Coordinates of C-alpha atoms and ligand atoms in Angstrom, one line a residue:
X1 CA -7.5 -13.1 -47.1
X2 CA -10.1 -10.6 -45.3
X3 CA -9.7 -10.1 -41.5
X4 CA -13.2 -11.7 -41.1
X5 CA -11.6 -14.5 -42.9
X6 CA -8.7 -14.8 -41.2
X7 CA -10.5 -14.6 -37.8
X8 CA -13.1 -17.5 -39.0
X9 CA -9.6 -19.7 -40.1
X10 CA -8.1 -19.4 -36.5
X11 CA -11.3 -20.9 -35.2
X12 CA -12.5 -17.0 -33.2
X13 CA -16.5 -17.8 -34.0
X14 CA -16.3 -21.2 -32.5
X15 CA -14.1 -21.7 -29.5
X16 CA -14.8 -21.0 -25.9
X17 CA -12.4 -19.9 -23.7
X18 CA -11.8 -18.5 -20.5
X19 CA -11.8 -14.8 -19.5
X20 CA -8.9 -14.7 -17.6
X21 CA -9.9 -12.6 -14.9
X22 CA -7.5 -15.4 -13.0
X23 CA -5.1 -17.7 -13.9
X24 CA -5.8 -20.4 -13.5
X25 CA -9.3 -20.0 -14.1
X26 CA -11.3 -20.3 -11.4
X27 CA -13.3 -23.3 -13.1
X28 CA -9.5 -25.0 -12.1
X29 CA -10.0 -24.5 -8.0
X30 CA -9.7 -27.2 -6.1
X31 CA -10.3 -28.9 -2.7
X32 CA -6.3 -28.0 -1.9
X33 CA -7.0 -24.8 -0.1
X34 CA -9.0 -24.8 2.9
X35 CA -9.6 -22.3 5.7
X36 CA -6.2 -23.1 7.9
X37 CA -4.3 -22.2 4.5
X38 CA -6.4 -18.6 4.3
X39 CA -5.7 -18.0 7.5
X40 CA -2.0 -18.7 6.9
X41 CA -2.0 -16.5 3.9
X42 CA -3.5 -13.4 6.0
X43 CA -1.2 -13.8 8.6
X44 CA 1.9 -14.1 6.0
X45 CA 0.5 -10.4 4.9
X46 CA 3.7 -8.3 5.5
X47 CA 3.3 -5.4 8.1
X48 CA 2.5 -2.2 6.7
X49 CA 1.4 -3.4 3.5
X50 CA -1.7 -2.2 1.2
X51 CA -4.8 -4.7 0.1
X52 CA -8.0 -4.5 -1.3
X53 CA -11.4 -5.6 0.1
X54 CA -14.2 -7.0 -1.7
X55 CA -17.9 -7.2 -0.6
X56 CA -20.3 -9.5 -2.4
X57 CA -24.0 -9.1 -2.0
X58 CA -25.9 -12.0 -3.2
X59 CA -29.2 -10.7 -3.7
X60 CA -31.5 -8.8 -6.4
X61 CA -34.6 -8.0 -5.7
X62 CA -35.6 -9.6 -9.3
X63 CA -33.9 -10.9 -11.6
X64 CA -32.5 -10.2 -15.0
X65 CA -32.7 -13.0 -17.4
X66 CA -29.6 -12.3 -19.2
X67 CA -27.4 -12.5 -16.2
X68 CA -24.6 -14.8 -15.2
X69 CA -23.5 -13.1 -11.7
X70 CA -23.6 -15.5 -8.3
X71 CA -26.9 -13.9 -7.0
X72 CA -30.2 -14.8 -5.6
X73 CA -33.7 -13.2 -5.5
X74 CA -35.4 -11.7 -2.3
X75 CA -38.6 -11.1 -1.0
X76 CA -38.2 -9.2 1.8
X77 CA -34.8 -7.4 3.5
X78 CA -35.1 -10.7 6.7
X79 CA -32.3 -12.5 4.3
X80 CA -30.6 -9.4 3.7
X81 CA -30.0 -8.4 7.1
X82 CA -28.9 -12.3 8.3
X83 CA -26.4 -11.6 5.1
X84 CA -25.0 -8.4 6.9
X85 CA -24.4 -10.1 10.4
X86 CA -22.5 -12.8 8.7
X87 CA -20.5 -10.3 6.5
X88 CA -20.1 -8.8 9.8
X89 CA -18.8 -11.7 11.6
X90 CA -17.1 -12.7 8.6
X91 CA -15.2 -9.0 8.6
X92 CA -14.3 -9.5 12.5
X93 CA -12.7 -13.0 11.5
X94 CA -10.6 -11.2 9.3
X95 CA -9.8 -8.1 11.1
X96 CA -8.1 -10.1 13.9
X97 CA -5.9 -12.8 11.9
X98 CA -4.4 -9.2 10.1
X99 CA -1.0 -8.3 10.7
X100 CA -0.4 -5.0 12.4
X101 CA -0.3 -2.1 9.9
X102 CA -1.7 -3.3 7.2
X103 CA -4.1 -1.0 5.6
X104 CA -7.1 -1.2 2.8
X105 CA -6.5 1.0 0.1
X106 CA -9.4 -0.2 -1.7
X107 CA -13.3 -1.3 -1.5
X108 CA -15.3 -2.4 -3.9
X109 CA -19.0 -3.8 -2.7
X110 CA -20.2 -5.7 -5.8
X111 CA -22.8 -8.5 -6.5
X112 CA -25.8 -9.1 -7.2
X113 CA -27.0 -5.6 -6.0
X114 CA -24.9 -4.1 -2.9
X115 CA -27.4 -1.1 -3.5
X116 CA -30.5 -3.0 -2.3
X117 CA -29.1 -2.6 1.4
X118 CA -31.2 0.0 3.1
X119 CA -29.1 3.6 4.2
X120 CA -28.8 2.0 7.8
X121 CA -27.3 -1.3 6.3
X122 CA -25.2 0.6 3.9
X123 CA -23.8 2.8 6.7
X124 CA -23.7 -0.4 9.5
X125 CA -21.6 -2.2 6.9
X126 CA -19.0 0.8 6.2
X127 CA -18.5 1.5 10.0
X128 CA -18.1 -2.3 10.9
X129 CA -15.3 -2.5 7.8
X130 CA -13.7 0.9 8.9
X131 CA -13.6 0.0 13.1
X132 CA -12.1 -3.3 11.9
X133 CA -9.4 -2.5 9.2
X134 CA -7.3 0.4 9.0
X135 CA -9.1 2.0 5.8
X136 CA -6.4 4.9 4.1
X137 CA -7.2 8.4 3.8
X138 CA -6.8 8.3 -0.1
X139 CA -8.6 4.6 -0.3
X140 CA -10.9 3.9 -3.4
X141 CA -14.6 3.1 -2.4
X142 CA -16.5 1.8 -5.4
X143 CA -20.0 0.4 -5.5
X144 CA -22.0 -1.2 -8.1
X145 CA -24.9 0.4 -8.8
X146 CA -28.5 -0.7 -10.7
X147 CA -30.0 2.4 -11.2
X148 CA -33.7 1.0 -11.0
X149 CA -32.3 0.3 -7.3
X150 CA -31.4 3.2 -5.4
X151 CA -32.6 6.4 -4.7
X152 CA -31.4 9.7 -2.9
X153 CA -31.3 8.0 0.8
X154 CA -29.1 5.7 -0.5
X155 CA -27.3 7.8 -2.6
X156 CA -26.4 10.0 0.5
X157 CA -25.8 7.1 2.6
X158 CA -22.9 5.7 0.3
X159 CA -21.5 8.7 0.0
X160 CA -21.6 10.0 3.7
X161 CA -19.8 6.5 3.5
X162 CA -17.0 7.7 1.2
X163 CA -17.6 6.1 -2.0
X164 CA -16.1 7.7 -4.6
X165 CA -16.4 5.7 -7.5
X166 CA -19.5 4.1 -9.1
X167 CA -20.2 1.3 -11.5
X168 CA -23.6 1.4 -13.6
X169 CA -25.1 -1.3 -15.4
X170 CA -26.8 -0.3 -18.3
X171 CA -26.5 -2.9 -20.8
X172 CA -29.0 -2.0 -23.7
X173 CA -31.7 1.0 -23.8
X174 CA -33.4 -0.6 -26.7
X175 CA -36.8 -1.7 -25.0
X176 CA -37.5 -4.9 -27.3
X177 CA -33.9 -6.1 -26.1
X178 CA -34.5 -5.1 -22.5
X179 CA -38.2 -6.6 -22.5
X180 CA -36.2 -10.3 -24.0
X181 CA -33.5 -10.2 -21.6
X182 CA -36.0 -9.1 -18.5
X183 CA -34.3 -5.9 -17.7
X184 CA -36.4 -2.8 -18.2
X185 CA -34.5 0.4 -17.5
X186 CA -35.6 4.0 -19.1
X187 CA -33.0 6.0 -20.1
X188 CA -34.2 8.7 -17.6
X189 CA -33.9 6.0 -14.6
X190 CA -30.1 5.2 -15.8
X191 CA -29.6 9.6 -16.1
X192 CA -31.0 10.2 -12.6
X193 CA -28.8 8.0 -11.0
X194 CA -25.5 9.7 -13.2
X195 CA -26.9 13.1 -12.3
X196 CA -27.8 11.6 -8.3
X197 CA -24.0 10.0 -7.6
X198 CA -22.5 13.4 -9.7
X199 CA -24.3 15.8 -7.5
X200 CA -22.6 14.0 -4.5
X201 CA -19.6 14.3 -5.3
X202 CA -19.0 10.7 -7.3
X203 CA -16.2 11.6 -9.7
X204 CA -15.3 8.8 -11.7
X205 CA -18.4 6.8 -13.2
X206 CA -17.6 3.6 -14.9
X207 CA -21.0 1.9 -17.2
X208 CA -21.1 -1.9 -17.9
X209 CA -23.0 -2.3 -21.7
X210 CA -23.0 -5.8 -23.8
X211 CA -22.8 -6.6 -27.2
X212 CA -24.4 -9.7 -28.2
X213 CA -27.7 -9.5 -26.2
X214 CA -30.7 -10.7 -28.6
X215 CA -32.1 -8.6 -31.3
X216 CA -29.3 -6.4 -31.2
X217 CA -28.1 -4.6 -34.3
X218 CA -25.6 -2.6 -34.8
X219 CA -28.1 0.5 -35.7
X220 CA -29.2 -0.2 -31.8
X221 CA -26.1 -0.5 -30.7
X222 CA -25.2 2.4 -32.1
X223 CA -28.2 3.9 -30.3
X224 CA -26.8 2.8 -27.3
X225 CA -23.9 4.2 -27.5
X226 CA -24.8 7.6 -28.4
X227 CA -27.4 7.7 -25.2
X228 CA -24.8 6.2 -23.0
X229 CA -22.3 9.1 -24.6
X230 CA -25.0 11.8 -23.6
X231 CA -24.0 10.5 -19.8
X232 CA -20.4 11.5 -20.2
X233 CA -18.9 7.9 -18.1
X234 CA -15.4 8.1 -17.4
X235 CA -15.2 4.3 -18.3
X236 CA -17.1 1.8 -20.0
X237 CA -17.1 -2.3 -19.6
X238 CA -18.3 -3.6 -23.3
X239 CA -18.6 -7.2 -22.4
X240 CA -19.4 -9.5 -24.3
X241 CA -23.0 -11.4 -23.6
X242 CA -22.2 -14.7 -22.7
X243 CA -25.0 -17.3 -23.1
X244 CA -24.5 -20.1 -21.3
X245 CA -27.9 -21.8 -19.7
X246 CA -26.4 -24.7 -18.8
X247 CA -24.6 -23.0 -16.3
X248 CA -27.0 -19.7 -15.7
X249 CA -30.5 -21.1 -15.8
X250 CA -32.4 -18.4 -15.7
X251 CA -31.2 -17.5 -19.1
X252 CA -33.4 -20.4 -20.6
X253 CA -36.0 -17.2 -20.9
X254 CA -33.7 -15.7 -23.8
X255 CA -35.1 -17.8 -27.3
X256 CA -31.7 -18.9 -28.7
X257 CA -33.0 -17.8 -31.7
X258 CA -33.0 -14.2 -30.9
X259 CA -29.0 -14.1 -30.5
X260 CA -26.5 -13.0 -32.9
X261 CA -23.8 -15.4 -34.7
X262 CA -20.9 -14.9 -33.8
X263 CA -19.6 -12.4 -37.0
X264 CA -22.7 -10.4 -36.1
X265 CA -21.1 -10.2 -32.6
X266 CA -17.9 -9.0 -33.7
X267 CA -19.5 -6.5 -36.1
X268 CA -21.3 -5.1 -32.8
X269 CA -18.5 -4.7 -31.1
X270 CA -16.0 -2.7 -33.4
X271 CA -19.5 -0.6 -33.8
X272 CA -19.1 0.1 -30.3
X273 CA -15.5 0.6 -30.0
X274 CA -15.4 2.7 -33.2
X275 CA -17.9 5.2 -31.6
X276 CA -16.0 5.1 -28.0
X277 CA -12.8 6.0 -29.8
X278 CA -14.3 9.0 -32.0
X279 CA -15.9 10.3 -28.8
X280 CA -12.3 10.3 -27.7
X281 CA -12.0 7.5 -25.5
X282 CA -8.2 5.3 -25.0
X283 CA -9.1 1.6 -25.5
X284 CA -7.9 0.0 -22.6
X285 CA -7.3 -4.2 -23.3
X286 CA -10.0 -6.3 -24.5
X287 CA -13.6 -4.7 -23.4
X288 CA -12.8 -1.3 -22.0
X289 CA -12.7 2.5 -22.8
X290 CA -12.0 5.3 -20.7
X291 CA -11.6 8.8 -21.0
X292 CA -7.8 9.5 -21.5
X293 CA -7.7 11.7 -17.9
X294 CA -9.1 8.7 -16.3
X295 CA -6.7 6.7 -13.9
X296 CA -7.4 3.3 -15.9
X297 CA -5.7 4.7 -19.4
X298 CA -3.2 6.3 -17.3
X299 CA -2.4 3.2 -15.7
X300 CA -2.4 1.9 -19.3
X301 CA -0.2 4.4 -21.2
X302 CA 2.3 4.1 -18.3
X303 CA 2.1 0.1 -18.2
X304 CA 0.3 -0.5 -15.0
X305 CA -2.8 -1.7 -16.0
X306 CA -4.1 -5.2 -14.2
X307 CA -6.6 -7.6 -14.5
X308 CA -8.8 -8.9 -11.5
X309 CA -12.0 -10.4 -10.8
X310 CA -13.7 -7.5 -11.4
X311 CA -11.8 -6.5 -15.1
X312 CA -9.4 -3.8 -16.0
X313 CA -7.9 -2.0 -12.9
X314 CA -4.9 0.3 -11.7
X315 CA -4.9 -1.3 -8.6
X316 CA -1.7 -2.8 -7.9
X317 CA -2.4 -4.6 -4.5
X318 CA -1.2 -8.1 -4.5
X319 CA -3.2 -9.0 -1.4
X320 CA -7.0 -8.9 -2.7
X321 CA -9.2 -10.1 0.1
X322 CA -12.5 -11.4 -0.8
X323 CA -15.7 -11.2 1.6
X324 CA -18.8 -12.7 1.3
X325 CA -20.7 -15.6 -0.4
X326 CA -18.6 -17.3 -3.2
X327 CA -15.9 -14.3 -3.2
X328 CA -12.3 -14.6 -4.2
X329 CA -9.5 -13.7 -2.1
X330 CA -6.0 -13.1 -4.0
X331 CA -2.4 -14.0 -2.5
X332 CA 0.5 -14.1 -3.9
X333 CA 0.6 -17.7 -2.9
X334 CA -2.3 -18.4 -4.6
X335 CA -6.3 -18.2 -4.4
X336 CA -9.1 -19.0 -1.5
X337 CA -12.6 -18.8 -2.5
X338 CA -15.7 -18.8 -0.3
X339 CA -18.7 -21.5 -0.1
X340 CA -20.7 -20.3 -3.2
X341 CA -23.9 -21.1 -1.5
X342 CA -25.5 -18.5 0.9
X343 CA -26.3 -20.9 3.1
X344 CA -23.1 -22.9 3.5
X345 CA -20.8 -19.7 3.7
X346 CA -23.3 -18.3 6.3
X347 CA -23.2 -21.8 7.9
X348 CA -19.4 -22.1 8.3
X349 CA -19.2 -18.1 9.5
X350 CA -21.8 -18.3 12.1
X351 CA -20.3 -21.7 13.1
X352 CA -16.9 -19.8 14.4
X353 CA -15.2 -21.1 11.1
X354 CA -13.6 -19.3 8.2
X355 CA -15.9 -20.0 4.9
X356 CA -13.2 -21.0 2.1
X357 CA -14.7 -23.7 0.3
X358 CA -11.7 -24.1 -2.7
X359 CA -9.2 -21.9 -4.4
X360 CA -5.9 -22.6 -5.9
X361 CA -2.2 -23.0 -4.8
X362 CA 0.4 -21.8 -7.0
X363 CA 2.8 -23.8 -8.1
X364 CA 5.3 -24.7 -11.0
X365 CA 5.5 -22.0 -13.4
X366 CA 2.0 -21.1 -12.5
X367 CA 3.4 -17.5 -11.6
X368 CA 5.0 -17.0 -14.8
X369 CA 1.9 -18.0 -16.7
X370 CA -0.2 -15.8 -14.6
X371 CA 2.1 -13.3 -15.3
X372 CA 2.4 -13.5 -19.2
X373 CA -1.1 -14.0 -19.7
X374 CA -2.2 -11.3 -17.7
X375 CA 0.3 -8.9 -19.7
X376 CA -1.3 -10.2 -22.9
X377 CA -5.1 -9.4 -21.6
X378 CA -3.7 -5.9 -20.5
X379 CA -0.5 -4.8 -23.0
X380 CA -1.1 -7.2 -25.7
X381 CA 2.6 -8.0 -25.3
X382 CA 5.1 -10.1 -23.0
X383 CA 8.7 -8.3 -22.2
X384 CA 11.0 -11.4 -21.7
X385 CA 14.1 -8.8 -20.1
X386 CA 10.8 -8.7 -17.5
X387 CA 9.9 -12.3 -17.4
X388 CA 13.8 -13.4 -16.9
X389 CA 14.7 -10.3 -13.9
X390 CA 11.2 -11.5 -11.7
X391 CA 11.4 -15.6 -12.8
X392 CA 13.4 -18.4 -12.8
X393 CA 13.2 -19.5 -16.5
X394 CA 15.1 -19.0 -19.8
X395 CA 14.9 -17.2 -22.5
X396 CA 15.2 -20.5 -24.5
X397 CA 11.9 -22.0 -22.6
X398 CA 10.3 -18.1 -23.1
X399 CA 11.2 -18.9 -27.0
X400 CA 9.5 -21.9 -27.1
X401 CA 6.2 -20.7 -26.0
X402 CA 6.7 -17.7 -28.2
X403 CA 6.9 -20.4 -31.1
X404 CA 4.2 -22.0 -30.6
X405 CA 2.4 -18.7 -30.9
X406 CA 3.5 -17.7 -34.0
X407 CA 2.7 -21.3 -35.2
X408 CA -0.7 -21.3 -33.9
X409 CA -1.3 -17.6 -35.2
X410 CA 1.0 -17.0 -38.2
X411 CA 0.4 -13.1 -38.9
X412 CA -1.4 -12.0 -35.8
X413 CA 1.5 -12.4 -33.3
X414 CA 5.3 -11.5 -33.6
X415 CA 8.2 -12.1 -31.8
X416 CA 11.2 -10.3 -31.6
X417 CA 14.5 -9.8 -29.1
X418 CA 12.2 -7.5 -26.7
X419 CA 9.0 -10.4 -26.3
X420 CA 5.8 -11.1 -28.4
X421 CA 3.6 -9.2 -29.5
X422 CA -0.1 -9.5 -30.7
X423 CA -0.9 -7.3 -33.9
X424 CA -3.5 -5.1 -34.2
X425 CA -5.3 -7.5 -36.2
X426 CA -5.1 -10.1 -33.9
X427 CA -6.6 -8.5 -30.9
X428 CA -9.9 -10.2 -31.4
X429 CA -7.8 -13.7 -30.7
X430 CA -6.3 -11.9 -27.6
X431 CA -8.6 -14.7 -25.0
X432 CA -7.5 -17.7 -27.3
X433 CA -4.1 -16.6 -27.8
X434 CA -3.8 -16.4 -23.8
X435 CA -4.8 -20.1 -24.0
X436 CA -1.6 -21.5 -25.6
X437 CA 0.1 -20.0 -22.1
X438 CA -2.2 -21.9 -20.0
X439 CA -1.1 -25.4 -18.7
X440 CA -4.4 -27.0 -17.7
X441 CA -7.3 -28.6 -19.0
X442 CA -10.1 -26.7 -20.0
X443 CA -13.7 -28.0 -19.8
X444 CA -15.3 -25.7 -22.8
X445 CA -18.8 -26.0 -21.5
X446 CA -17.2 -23.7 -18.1
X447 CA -16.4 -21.0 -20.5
X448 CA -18.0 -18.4 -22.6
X449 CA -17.2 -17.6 -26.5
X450 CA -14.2 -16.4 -27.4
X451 CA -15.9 -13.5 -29.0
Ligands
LIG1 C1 -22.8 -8.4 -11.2 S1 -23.6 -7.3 -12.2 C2 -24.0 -6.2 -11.0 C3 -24.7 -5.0 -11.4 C4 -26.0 -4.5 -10.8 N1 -26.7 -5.5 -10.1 C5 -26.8 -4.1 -12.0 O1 -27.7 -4.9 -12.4 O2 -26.7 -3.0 -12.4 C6 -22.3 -6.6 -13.1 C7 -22.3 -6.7 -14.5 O3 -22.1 -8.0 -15.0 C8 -22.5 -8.0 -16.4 N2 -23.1 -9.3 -16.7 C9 -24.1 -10.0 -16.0 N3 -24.4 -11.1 -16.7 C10 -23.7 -11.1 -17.8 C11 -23.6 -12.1 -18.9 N4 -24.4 -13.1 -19.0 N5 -22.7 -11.8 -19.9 C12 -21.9 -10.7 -19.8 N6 -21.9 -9.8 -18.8 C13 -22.8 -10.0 -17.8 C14 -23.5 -6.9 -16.6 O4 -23.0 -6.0 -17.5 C15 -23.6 -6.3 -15.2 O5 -23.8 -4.9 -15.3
LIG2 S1 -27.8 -7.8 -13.7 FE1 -27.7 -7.0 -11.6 S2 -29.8 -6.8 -11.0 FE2 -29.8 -8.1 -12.8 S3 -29.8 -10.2 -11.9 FE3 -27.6 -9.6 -12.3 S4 -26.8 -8.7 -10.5 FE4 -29.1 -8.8 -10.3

């Protein structure tokens, strides 16, 4: 039997399935973790120790069709700058419930469109965050950028700032797709901003493109591609688009019709991958390339590689904390997530209170899953002599899971004494394969295809 054959047999062009940027999946928070049991979780932050920071910005100033992020249109910048007081507040809050001596080793504003902040806000929001935490010398500052939003004021502004990583969206340069998914960006927009962030002294660029957006082929992927290759990023995301109205209305302007099956999608993505690998580029777990130099297939080839909220990462922090509208904050006792609505997080911030609206407490072998499932999406592999040194299970329970696998996916996983493995044929199952190691229910209508 064909690989397309195979694939089609272990149900890949029909199932939905999380993307396990967490486990559980955040569609699994719950009402159990409320701002008293943040609070605890910041305060349980040993001394000394290195977290992360994220920043969301909820706002575009229009918006694309095709997108699923948490973010709202604006008008004018009156919203925006009530945002940034909260954020403000919200980074105060923070800053005093911190242990002594921890530091923030990494930033990462993200959104919706961090770069529609004017300079002043941009530079207002990096001193308040560097008076309040104790930033390192050598911390990461990365900023998502939409290239038909920001200029050179900006540009200089983030990086008098110290940002020194950037993250482009791109998505498609075909104009007919653009025009259908109501994002038009030149190609000389998407270069000015490269050539803008390089000139200051950006290093590492990272570009986000989809396969599956409507009327794509792979002749314009391939088109793609070879114009994103022109801008020499050091990493590209190649998600997957994932329609799903119900859930992200405004993509009711995208005519169903227009969308690839599912085969077609897989065809468009091994297009892309195939030309990312001639070009040179390591593969790094499910959606992403990088330049072999780059610190994310170093962190790969050496078996650091990690999964967050916001993909593949070398970031090894444990502590993630999460600012802003409907952000997650990581523990290792479990997840808090703030209010999703702009009004009810700026509500319950202004009000004097922390904003967590839900989130997730670990418990049972929730660690263990988190772990093994993560190590699939990043290695394609689970090392039991790992699994049995940091948790309290057996190798006969580890077994049993492995099992049920190799039942579910004869000849695209294997097991032997060091773990399982998934084949290089089954690395398109990777998401579904993942879902045997996950314990809870799974509404399919909260989750994208598994391809
Ligand atoms: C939150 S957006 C922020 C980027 C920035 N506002 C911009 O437009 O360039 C980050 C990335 O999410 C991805 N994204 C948004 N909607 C998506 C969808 N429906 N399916 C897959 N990826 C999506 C896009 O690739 C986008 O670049
Ligand atoms: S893709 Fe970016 S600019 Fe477009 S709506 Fe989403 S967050 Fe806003």
């Amino acid at each position: 039997m064909d690989q397309l054959s195979q694939l089609r047999r272990f149900g890949l062009f029909d199932a939905k399935v999380p993307r396990y940027t967490s486990y559980p999946p955040a569609t699994r928070f719950s009402n159990d973790v409320t701002g008293d049991t943040y609070a605890n979780w910041i305060r349980a932050i040993p001394q000394g120790r290195r977290v992360s920071v994220y920043i969301h910005v909820p706002f575009c100033r229009r918006l694309c069709w095709f997108c699923a992020c948490r973010t709202q249109g604006m008008r004018t910048d009156k919203p925006v700058r009530a945002y940034l007081a909260t954020l403000k507040q919200e980074i105060d809050s923070i800053a005093r419930l911190l242990p002594p001596g921890v530091v923030v080793s990494r930033i990462h504003w993200g959104g919706g469109t961090p770069t529609l902040l004017g300079p002043d806000m941009m530079t207002d929001l990096a001193r308040t965050l560097h008076s309040a935490f104790p930033v390192a010398d050598d911390a990461e500052f990365s900023v998502e950028i939409d290239p038909n939003e920001i200029d050179a004021a900006r540009m200089d502004a983030l990086a008098a700032a110290g940002m020194n990583r950037a993250s482009i969206g791109v998505q498609d340069f075909n104009p007919e797709i653009q025009q259908i998914i109501g994002r038009l960006q030149t190609y000389e927009v998407t270069r000015d901003a490269v050539e803008g962030l390089r000139a200051r002294g950006i290093t590492s660029l990272n570009a986000d493109i989809l396969f599956g957006l409507p009327k794509q082929s792979p002749a314009r992927i391939s088109d793609t591609v070879q114009m994103l290759l022109t801008l020499a990023p050091d990493r590209v995301a190649l998600y997957g688009y994932a329609h799903v109205p119900w859930m992200a209305k405004r993509q009711a302007m995208i005519p169903t019709e227009t969308l690839p099956k599912p085969e077609e999608r897989l065809a468009l993505f091994d297009t892309a991958r195939r030309l990312f690998m001639w070009d040179g580029y390591a593969d790094i777990g499910i959606d992403h390339f990088a330049r072999p130099d780059d610190a994310l297939a170093r962190a790969q080839s050496t078996g650091h590689l990690r999964r967050n909220f916001q993909g593949y990462t070398d970031d090894s922090c444990d502590v993630l904390l999460g600012l802003g509208a409907s952000s997650i904050s990581r523990f290792p006792q479990g997840y808090a997530q703030n209010a999703s609505g702009t009004a009810d997080y700026q509500r319950a911030v202004r009000g004097g209170d922390l904003a967590t609206g839900r989130g997730h407490v670990f418990k049972d072998q929730d660690r263990l899953r988190a772990r093994m499932i993560e190590a699939l999406m990043c290695d394609f592999r689970v090392d039991t002599a790992e699994l049995l040194r940091d948790f309290t299970v057996t190798a006969a329970t580890l077994d049993a899971l492995y099992t049920q696998a190799v039942n579910a996916f004869p000849g695209m996983v294997r097991t032997d004494a060091n773990g399982l493995e998934i084949l290089p044929e089954g690395k398109p199952l990777t998401r579904m394969i993942a879902r045997l190691f996950d314990a809870y229910d799974m509404h399919a209508a909260g989750h994208s295809s598994a391809i």
